[in-house]
Tab-separated table of C-alpha atoms (C1' of nucleotides) in Angstrom:
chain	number	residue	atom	x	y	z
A	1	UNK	CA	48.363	-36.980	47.470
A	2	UNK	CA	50.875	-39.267	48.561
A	3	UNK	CA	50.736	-42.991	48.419
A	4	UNK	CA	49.144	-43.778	51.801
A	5	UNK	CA	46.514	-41.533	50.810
A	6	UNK	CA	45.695	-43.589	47.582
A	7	UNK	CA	46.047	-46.527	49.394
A	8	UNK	CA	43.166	-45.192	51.618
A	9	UNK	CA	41.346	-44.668	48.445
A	10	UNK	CA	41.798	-47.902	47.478
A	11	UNK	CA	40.578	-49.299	50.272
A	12	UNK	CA	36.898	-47.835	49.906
A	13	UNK	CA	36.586	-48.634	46.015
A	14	UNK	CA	34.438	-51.262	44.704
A	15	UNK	CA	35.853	-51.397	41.029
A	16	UNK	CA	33.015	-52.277	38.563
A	17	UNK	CA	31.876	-53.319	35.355
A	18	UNK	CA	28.940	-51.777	33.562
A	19	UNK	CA	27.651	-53.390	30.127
A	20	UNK	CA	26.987	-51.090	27.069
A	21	UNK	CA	23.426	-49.878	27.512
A	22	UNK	CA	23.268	-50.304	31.659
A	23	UNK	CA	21.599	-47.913	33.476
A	24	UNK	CA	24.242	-47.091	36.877
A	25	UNK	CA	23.199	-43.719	38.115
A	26	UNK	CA	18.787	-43.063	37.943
A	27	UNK	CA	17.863	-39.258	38.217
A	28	UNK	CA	16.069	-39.044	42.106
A	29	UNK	CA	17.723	-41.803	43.453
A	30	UNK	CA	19.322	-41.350	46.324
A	31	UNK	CA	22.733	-40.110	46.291
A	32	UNK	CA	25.041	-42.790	47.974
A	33	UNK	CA	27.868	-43.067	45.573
A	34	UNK	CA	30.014	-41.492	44.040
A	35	UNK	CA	31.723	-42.675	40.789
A	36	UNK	CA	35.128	-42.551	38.859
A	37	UNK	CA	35.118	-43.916	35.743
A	38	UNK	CA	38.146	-45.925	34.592
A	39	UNK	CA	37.614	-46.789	31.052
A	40	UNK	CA	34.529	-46.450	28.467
A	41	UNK	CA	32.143	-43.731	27.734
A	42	UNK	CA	28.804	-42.856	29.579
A	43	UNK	CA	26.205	-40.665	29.313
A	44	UNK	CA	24.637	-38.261	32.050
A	45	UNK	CA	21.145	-36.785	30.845
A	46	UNK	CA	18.039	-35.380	32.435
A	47	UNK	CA	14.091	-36.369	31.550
A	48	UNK	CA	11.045	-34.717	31.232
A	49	UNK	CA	8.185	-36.666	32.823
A	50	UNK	CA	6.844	-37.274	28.766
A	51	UNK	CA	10.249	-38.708	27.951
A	52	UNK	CA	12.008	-35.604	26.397
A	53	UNK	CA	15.597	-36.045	27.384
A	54	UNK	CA	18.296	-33.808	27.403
A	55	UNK	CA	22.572	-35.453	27.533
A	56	UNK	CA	23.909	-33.170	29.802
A	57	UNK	CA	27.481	-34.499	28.927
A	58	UNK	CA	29.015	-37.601	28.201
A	59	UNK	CA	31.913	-39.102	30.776
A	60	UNK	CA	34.583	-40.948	30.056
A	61	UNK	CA	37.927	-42.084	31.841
A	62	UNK	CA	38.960	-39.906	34.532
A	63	UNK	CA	35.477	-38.329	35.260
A	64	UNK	CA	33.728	-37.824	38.558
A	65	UNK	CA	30.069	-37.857	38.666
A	66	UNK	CA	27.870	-37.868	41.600
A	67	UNK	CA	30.101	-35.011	43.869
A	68	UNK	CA	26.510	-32.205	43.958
A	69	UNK	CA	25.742	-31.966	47.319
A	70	UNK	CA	22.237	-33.008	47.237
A	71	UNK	CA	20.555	-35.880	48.553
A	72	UNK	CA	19.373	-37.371	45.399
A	73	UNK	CA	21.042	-37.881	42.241
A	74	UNK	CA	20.305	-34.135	39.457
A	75	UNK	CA	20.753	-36.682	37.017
A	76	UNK	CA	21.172	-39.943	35.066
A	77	UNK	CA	24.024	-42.082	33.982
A	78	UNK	CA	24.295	-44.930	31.631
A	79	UNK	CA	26.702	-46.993	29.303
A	80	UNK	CA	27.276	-46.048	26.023
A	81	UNK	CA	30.214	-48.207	25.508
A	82	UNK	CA	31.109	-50.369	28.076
A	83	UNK	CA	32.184	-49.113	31.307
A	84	UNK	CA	34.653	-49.373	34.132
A	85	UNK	CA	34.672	-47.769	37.545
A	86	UNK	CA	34.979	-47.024	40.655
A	87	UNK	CA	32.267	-46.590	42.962
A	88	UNK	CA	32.985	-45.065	46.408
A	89	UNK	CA	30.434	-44.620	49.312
A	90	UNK	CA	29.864	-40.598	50.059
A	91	UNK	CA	30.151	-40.903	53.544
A	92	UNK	CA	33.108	-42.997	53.540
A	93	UNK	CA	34.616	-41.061	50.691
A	94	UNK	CA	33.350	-37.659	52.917
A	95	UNK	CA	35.126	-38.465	55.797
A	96	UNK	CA	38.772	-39.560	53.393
A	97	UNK	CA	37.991	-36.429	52.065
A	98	UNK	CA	37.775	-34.027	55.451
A	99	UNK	CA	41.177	-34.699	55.846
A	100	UNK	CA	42.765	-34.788	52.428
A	101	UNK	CA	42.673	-31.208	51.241
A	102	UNK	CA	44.941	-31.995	47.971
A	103	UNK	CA	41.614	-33.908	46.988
A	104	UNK	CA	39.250	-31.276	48.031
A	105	UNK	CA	41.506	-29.076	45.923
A	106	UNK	CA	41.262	-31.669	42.868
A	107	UNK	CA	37.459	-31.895	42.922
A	108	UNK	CA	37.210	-28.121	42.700
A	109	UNK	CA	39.461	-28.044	39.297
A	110	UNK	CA	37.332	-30.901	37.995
A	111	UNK	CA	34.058	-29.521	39.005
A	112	UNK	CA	35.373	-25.867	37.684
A	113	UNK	CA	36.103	-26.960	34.540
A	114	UNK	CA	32.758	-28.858	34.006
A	115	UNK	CA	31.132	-25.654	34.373
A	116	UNK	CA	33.099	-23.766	32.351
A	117	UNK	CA	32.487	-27.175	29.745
A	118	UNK	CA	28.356	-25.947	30.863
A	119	UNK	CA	28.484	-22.857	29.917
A	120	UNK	CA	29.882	-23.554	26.559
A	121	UNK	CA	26.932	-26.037	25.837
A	122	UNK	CA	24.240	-23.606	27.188
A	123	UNK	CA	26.289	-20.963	24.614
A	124	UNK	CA	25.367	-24.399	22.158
A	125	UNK	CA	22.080	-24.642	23.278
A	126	UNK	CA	20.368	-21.671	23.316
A	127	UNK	CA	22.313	-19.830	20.235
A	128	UNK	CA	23.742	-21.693	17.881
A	129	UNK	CA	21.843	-23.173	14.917
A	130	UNK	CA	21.791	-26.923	13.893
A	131	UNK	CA	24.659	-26.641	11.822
A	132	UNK	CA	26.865	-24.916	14.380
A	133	UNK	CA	25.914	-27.447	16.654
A	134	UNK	CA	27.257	-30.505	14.908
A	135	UNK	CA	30.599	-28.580	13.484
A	136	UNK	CA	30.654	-28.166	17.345
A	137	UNK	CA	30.251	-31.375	18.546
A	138	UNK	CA	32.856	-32.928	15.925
A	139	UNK	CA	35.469	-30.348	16.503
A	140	UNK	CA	34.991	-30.863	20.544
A	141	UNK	CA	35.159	-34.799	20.158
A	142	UNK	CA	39.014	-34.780	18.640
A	143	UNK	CA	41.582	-36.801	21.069
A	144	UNK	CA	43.806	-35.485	20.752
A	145	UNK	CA	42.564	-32.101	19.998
A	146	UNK	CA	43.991	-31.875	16.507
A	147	UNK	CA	42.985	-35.379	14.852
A	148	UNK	CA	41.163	-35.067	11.764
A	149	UNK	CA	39.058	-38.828	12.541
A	150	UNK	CA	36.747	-38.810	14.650
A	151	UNK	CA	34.550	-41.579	16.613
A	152	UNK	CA	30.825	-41.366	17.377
A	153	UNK	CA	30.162	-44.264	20.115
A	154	UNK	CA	26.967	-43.145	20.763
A	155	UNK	CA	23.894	-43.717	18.475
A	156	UNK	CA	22.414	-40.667	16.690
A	157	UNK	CA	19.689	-40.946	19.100
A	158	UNK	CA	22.311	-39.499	21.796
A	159	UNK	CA	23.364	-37.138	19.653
A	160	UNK	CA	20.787	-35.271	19.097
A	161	UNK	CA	19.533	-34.946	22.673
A	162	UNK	CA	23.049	-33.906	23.158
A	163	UNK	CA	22.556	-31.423	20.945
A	164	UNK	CA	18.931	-30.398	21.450
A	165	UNK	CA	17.911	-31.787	17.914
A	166	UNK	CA	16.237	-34.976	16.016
A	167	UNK	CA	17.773	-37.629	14.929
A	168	UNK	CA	16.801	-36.502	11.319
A	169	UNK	CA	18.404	-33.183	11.717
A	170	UNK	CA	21.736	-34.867	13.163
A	171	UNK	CA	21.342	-36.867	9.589
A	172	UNK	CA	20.725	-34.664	7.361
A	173	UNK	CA	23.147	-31.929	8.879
A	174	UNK	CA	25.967	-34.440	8.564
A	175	UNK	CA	24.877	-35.285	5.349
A	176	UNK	CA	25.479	-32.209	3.937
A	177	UNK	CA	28.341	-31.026	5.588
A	178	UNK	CA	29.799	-34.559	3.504
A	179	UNK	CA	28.110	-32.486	0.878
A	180	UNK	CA	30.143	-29.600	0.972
A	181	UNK	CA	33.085	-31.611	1.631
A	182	UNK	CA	33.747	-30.450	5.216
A	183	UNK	CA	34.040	-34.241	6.299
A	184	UNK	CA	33.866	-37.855	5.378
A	185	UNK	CA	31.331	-40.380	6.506
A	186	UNK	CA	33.157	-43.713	6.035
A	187	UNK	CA	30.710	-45.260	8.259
A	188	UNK	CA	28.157	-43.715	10.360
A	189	UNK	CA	30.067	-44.200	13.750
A	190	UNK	CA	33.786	-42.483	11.882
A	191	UNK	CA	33.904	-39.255	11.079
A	192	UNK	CA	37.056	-37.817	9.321
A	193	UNK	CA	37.081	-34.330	9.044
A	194	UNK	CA	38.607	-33.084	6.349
A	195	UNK	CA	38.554	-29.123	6.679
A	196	UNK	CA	38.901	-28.395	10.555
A	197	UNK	CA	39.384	-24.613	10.129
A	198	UNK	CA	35.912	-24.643	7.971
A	199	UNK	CA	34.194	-26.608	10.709
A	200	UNK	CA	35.279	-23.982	13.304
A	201	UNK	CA	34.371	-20.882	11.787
A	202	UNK	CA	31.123	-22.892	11.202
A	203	UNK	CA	31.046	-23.801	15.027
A	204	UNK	CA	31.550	-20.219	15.885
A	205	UNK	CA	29.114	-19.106	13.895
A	206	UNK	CA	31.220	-16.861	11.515
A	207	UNK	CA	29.889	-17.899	8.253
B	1	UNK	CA	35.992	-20.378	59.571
B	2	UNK	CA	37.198	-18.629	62.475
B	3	UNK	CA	37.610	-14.988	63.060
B	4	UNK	CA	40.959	-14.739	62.019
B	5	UNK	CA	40.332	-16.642	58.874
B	6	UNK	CA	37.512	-13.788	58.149
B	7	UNK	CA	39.855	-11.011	59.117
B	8	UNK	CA	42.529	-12.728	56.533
B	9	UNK	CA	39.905	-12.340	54.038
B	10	UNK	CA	38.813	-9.379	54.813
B	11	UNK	CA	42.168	-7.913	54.603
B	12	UNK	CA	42.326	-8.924	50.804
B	13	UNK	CA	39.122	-8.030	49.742
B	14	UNK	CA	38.613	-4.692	47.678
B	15	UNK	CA	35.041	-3.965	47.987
B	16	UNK	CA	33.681	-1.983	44.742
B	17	UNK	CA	30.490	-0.622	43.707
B	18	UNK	CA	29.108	-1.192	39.957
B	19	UNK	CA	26.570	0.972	38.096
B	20	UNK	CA	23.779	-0.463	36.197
B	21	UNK	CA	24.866	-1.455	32.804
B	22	UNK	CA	28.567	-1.715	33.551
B	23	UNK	CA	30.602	-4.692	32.489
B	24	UNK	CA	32.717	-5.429	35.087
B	25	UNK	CA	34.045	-8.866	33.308
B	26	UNK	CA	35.287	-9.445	29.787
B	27	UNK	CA	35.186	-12.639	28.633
B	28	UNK	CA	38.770	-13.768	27.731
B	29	UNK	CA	40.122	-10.915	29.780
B	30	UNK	CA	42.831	-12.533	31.980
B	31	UNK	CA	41.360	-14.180	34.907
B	32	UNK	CA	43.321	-11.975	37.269
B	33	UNK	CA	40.116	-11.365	39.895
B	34	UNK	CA	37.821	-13.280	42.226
B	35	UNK	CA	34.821	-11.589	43.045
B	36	UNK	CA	31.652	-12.163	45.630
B	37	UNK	CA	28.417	-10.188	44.975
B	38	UNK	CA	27.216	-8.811	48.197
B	39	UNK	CA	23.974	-6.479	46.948
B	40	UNK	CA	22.530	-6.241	43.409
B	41	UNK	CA	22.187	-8.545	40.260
B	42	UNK	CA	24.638	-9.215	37.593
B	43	UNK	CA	23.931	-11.289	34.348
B	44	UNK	CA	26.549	-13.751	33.311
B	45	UNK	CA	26.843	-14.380	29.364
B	46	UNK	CA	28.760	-15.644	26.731
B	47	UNK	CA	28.707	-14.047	23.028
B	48	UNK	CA	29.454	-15.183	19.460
B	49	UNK	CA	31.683	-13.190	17.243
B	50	UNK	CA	28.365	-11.899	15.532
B	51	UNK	CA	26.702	-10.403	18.546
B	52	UNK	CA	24.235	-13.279	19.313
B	53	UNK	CA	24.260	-13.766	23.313
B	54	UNK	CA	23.550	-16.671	25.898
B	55	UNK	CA	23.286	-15.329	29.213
B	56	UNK	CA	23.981	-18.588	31.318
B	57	UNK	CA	23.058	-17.256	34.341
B	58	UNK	CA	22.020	-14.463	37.151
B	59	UNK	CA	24.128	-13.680	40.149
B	60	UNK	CA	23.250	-11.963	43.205
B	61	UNK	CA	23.972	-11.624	46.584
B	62	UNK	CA	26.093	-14.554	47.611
B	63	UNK	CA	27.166	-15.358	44.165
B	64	UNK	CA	30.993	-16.648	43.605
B	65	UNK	CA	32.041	-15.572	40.486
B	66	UNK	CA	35.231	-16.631	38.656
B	67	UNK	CA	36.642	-19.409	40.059
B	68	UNK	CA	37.654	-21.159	37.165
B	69	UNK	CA	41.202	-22.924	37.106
B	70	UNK	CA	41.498	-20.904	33.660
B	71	UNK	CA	43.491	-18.188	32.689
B	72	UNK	CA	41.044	-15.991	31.392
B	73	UNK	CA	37.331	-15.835	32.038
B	74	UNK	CA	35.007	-17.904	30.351
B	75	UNK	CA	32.227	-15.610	30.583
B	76	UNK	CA	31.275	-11.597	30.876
B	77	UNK	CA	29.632	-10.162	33.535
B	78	UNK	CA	27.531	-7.238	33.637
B	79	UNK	CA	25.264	-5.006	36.303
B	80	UNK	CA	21.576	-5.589	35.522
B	81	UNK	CA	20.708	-3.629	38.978
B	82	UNK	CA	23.230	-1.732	40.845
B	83	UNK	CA	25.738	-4.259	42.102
B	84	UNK	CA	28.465	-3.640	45.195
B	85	UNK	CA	31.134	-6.898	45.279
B	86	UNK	CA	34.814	-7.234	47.278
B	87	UNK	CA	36.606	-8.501	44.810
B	88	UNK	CA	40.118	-10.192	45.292
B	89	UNK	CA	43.216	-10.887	43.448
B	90	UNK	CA	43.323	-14.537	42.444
B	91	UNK	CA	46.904	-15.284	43.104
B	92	UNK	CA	46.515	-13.460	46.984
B	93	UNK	CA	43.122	-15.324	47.395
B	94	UNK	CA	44.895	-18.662	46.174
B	95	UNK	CA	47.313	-18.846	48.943
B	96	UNK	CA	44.763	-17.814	51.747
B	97	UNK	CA	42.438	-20.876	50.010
B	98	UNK	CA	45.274	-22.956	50.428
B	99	UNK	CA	45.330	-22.904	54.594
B	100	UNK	CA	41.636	-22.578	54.640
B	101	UNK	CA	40.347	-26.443	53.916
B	102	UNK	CA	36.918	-24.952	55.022
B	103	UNK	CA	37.047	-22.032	52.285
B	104	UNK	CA	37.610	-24.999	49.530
B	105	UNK	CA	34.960	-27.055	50.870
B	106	UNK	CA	32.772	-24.207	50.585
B	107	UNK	CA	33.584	-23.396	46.969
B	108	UNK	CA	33.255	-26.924	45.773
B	109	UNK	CA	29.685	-27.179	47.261
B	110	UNK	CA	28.737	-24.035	45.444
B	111	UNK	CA	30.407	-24.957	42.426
B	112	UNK	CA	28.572	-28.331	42.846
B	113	UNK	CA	25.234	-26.269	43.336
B	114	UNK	CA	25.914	-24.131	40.071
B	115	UNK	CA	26.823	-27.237	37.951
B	116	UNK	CA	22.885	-28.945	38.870
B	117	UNK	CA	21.627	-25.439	37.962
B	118	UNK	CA	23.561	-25.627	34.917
B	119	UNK	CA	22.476	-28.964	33.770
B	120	UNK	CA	18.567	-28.177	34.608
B	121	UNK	CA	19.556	-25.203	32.197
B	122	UNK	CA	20.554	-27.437	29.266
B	123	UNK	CA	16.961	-29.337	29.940
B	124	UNK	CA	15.350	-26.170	29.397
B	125	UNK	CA	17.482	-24.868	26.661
B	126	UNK	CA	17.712	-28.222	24.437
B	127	UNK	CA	14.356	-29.802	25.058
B	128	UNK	CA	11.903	-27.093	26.794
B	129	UNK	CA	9.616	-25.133	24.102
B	130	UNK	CA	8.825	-21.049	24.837
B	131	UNK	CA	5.792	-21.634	27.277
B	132	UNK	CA	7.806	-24.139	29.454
B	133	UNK	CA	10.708	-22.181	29.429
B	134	UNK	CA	8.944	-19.346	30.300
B	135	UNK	CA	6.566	-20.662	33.063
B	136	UNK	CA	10.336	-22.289	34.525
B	137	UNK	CA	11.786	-19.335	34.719
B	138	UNK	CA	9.048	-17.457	36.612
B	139	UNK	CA	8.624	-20.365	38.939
B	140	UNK	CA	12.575	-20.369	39.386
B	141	UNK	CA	12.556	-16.944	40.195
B	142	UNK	CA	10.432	-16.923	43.130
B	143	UNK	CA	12.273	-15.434	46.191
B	144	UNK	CA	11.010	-16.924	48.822
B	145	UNK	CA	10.529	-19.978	46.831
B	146	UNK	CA	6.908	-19.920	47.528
B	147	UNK	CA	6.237	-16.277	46.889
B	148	UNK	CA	3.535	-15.147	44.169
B	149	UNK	CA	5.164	-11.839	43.429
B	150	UNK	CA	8.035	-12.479	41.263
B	151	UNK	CA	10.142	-9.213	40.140
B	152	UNK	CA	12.084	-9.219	36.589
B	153	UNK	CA	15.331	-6.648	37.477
B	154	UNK	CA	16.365	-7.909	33.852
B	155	UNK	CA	15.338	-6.130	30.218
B	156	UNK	CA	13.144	-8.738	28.030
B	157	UNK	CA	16.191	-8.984	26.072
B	158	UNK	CA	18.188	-10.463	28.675
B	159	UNK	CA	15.450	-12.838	29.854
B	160	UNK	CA	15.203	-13.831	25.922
B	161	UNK	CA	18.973	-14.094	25.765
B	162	UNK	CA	18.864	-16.470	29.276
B	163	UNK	CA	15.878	-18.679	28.034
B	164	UNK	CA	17.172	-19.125	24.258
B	165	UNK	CA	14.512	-17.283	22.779
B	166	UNK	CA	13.435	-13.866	20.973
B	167	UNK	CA	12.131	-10.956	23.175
B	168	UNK	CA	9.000	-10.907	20.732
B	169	UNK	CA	8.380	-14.716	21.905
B	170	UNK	CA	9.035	-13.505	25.393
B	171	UNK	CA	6.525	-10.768	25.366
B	172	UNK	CA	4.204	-13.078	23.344
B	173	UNK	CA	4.642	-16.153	26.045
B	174	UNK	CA	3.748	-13.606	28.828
B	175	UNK	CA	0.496	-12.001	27.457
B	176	UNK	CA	-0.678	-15.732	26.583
B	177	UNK	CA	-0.084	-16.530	30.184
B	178	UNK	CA	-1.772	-13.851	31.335
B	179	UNK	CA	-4.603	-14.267	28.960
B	180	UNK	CA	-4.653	-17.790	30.103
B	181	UNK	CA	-5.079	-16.952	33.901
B	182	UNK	CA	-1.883	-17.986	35.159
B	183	UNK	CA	0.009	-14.727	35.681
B	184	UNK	CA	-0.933	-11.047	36.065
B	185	UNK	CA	1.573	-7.948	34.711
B	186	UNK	CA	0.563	-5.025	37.044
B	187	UNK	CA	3.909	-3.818	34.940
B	188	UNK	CA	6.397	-5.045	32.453
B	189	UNK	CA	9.192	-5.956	35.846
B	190	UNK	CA	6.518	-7.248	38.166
B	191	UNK	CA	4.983	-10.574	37.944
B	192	UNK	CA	1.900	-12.223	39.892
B	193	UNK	CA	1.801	-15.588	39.968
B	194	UNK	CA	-1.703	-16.675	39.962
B	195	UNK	CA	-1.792	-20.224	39.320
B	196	UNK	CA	1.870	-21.665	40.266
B	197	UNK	CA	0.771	-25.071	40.359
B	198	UNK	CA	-0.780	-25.001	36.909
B	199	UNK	CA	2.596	-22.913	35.941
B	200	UNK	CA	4.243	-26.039	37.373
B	201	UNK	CA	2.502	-28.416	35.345
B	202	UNK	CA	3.641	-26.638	32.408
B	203	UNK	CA	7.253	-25.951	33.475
B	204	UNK	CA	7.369	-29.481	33.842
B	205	UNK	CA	6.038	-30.425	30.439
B	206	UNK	CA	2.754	-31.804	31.582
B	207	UNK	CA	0.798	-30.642	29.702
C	1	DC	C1'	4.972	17.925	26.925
C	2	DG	C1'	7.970	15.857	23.744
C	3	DT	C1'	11.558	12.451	22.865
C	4	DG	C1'	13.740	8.137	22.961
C	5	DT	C1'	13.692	3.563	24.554
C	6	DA	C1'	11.403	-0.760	25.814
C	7	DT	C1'	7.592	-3.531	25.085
C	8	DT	C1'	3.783	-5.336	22.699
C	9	DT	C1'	1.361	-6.797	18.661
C	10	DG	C1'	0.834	-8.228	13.779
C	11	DA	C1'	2.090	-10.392	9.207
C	12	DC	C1'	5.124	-13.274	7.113
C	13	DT	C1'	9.369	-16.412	6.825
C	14	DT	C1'	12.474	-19.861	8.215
C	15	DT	C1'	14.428	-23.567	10.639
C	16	DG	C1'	13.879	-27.617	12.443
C	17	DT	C1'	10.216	-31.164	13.609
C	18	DT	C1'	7.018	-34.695	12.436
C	19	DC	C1'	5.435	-38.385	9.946
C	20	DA	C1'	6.431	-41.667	6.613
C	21	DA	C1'	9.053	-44.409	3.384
C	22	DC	C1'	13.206	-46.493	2.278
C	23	DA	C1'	18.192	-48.282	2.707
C	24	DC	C1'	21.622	-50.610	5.066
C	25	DG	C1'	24.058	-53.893	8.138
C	26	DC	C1'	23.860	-57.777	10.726
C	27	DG	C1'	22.592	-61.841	13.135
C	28	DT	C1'	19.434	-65.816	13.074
C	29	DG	C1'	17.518	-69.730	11.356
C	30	DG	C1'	15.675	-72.265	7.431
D	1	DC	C1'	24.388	-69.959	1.958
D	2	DC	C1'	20.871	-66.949	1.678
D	3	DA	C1'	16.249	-65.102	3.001
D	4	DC	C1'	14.209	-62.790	6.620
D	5	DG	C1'	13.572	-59.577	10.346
D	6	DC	C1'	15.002	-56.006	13.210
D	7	DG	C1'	17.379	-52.008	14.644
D	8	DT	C1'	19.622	-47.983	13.064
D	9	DG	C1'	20.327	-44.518	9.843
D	10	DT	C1'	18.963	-41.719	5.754
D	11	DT	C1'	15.870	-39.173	2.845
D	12	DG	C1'	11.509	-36.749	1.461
D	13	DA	C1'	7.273	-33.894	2.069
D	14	DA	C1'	4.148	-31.470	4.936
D	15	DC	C1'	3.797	-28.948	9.090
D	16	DA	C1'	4.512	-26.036	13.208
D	17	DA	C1'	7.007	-23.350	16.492
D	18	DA	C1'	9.675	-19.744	16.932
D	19	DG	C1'	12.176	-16.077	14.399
D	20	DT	C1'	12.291	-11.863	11.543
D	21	DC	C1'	10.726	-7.641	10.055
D	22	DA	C1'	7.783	-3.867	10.776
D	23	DA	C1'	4.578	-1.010	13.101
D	24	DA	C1'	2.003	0.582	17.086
D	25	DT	C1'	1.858	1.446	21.884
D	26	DA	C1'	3.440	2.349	26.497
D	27	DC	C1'	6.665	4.321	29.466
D	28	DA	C1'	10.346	6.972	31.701
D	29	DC	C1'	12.768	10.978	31.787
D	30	DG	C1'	14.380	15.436	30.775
DNA sequence: CGTGTATTTGACTTTGTTCAACACGCGTGG
DNA sequence: CCACGCGTGTTGAACAAAGTCAAATACACG
């Protein structure tokens, strides 16, 4: 994309701030924006009428959300720290993109590689036990990919529906992988993990 | 897309014929091949190094499969009924994408499509128990959507290995249904629908 | 008609959930 | 400054849903 393109992209954003906690995307609503988030960490997550909810995948500077095609939103969005963004009308942002095929091209990467991210968490989902899970999720929240600390923004509460477990289980799993002395707790939102090739032949389920 | 953009495409495509049973992608296998189902079902799955199996998804007719920027598949696929596909080299496919803006449009809506699917999948998977996952599946499975007759192609094993659960709670799940009034099983593939809107309620975790 | 596979059913076990109590950190106000 | 209250996290004990193991049945196919 060259710079008058971005400068036509420019032109349709309405940057934004979102406080930790805020609610900016409501499963059913209708779909008339799409987002870029510039800094901070959301969640996305489904409900079941009763309240069950399921965190789909958590979004943080760079990501899309809101490209389906549908007329109404598949899903929810909401601050876990706070966020920044970039909200974009769909038919504005439709017509910028007609005839800017570089960021047609883009969107297909992104969207590509969120399924491929999808697949991995169904793998997660409907296979892997509680412990798997967690060595999982602390392995796949590394930035960069090899650090040994790790931060947990979100509560234990998103954890677990992350996951598809309780809070308790998130506890007590991460208790006694501390236990075992394949991590450190030094407080309940750090995580310093202390043998990495442990953790992944726990994550992929090879012990 | 115009004619000549079909002939283009045409030109490239090597149309093959799978048996039931066969594996026709390896996951990690380099992603060398494109492929569009035109008749049959496949099952898409991922594995763990000790066996255990998440299929994350059916493909039929339609069905785009491999389009991930990777370079090697992130899943297998495998014939569950005979399947015929034109399958085309990635790199050839690539350049013809690149002059077709319509062809990427395409793909991103159905790779916009598959990643809603996907995240309704993680519902069911992290926070759906056995009889809601089942009565989803049945109801998602309805071709028309309104249909009462629902046909299973699939084993019980790879319906288990789709839903996240054992073919004994499968089976189990079924006859309960079936001794509950909702469905009949004139045979172990065929499915009659009798109550959908009760099945609906429970797919939906209402009751 | 027999053989092998897929499915169903039954008895028992396990993993993770539920319910409940307790600890900790932190901000507010006495 | 410290007691109090509240939200979040941890721990324990009882429970339940689904899994495992095993056996019986049904089914398709040679």
């Amino acid at each position: 994309m060259g710079e008058a393109d971005l400068a036509r992209l420019a032109a349709i954003a309405q940057p934004m701030s979102i406080s930790e906690g805020r609610a900016f995307i409501a499963e059913g609503d209708p779909a008339e924006h799409f987002f870029n988030i510039t800094a901070g960490t959301a969640k996305l997550f489904k409900l079941l009428p009763d309240g069950r909810r399921q965190i789909t995948g958590f979004a943080s500077i760079g990501s899309f959300l809101g490209l389906a095609v549908s007329v109404t939103y598949a899903f929810g969005a909401e601050a876990v720290e706070p966020v920044h963004l970039c909200r974009f009308s769909r038919p504005r942002l439709r017509t910028l993109i007609d005839d800017l095929p570089a960021m047609e091209k883009r969107l297909l990467e992104v969207a590509s590689n969120e399924l491929v991210a999808a697949q991995e968490q169904m793998l997660l989902l409907g296979r892997k036990t509680a412990r798997e899970r967690v060595a999982s999720f602390l392995l796949a929240r590394r930035d960069p990919p090899a650090a040994a600390l790790v931060s947990l923004p979100m509560a234990r509460t998103d954890i677990a529906d992350y996951l598809g477990l309780t809070i308790e289980t998130i506890s007590r799993t991460l208790t006694r992988l501390r236990n075992e002395g394949l991590i450190d707790l030094p407080s309940p939102t750090r995580v310093r993990l202390l043998d990495p090739a442990g953790l992944n032949t726990l994550a992929t389920g090879l012990s």
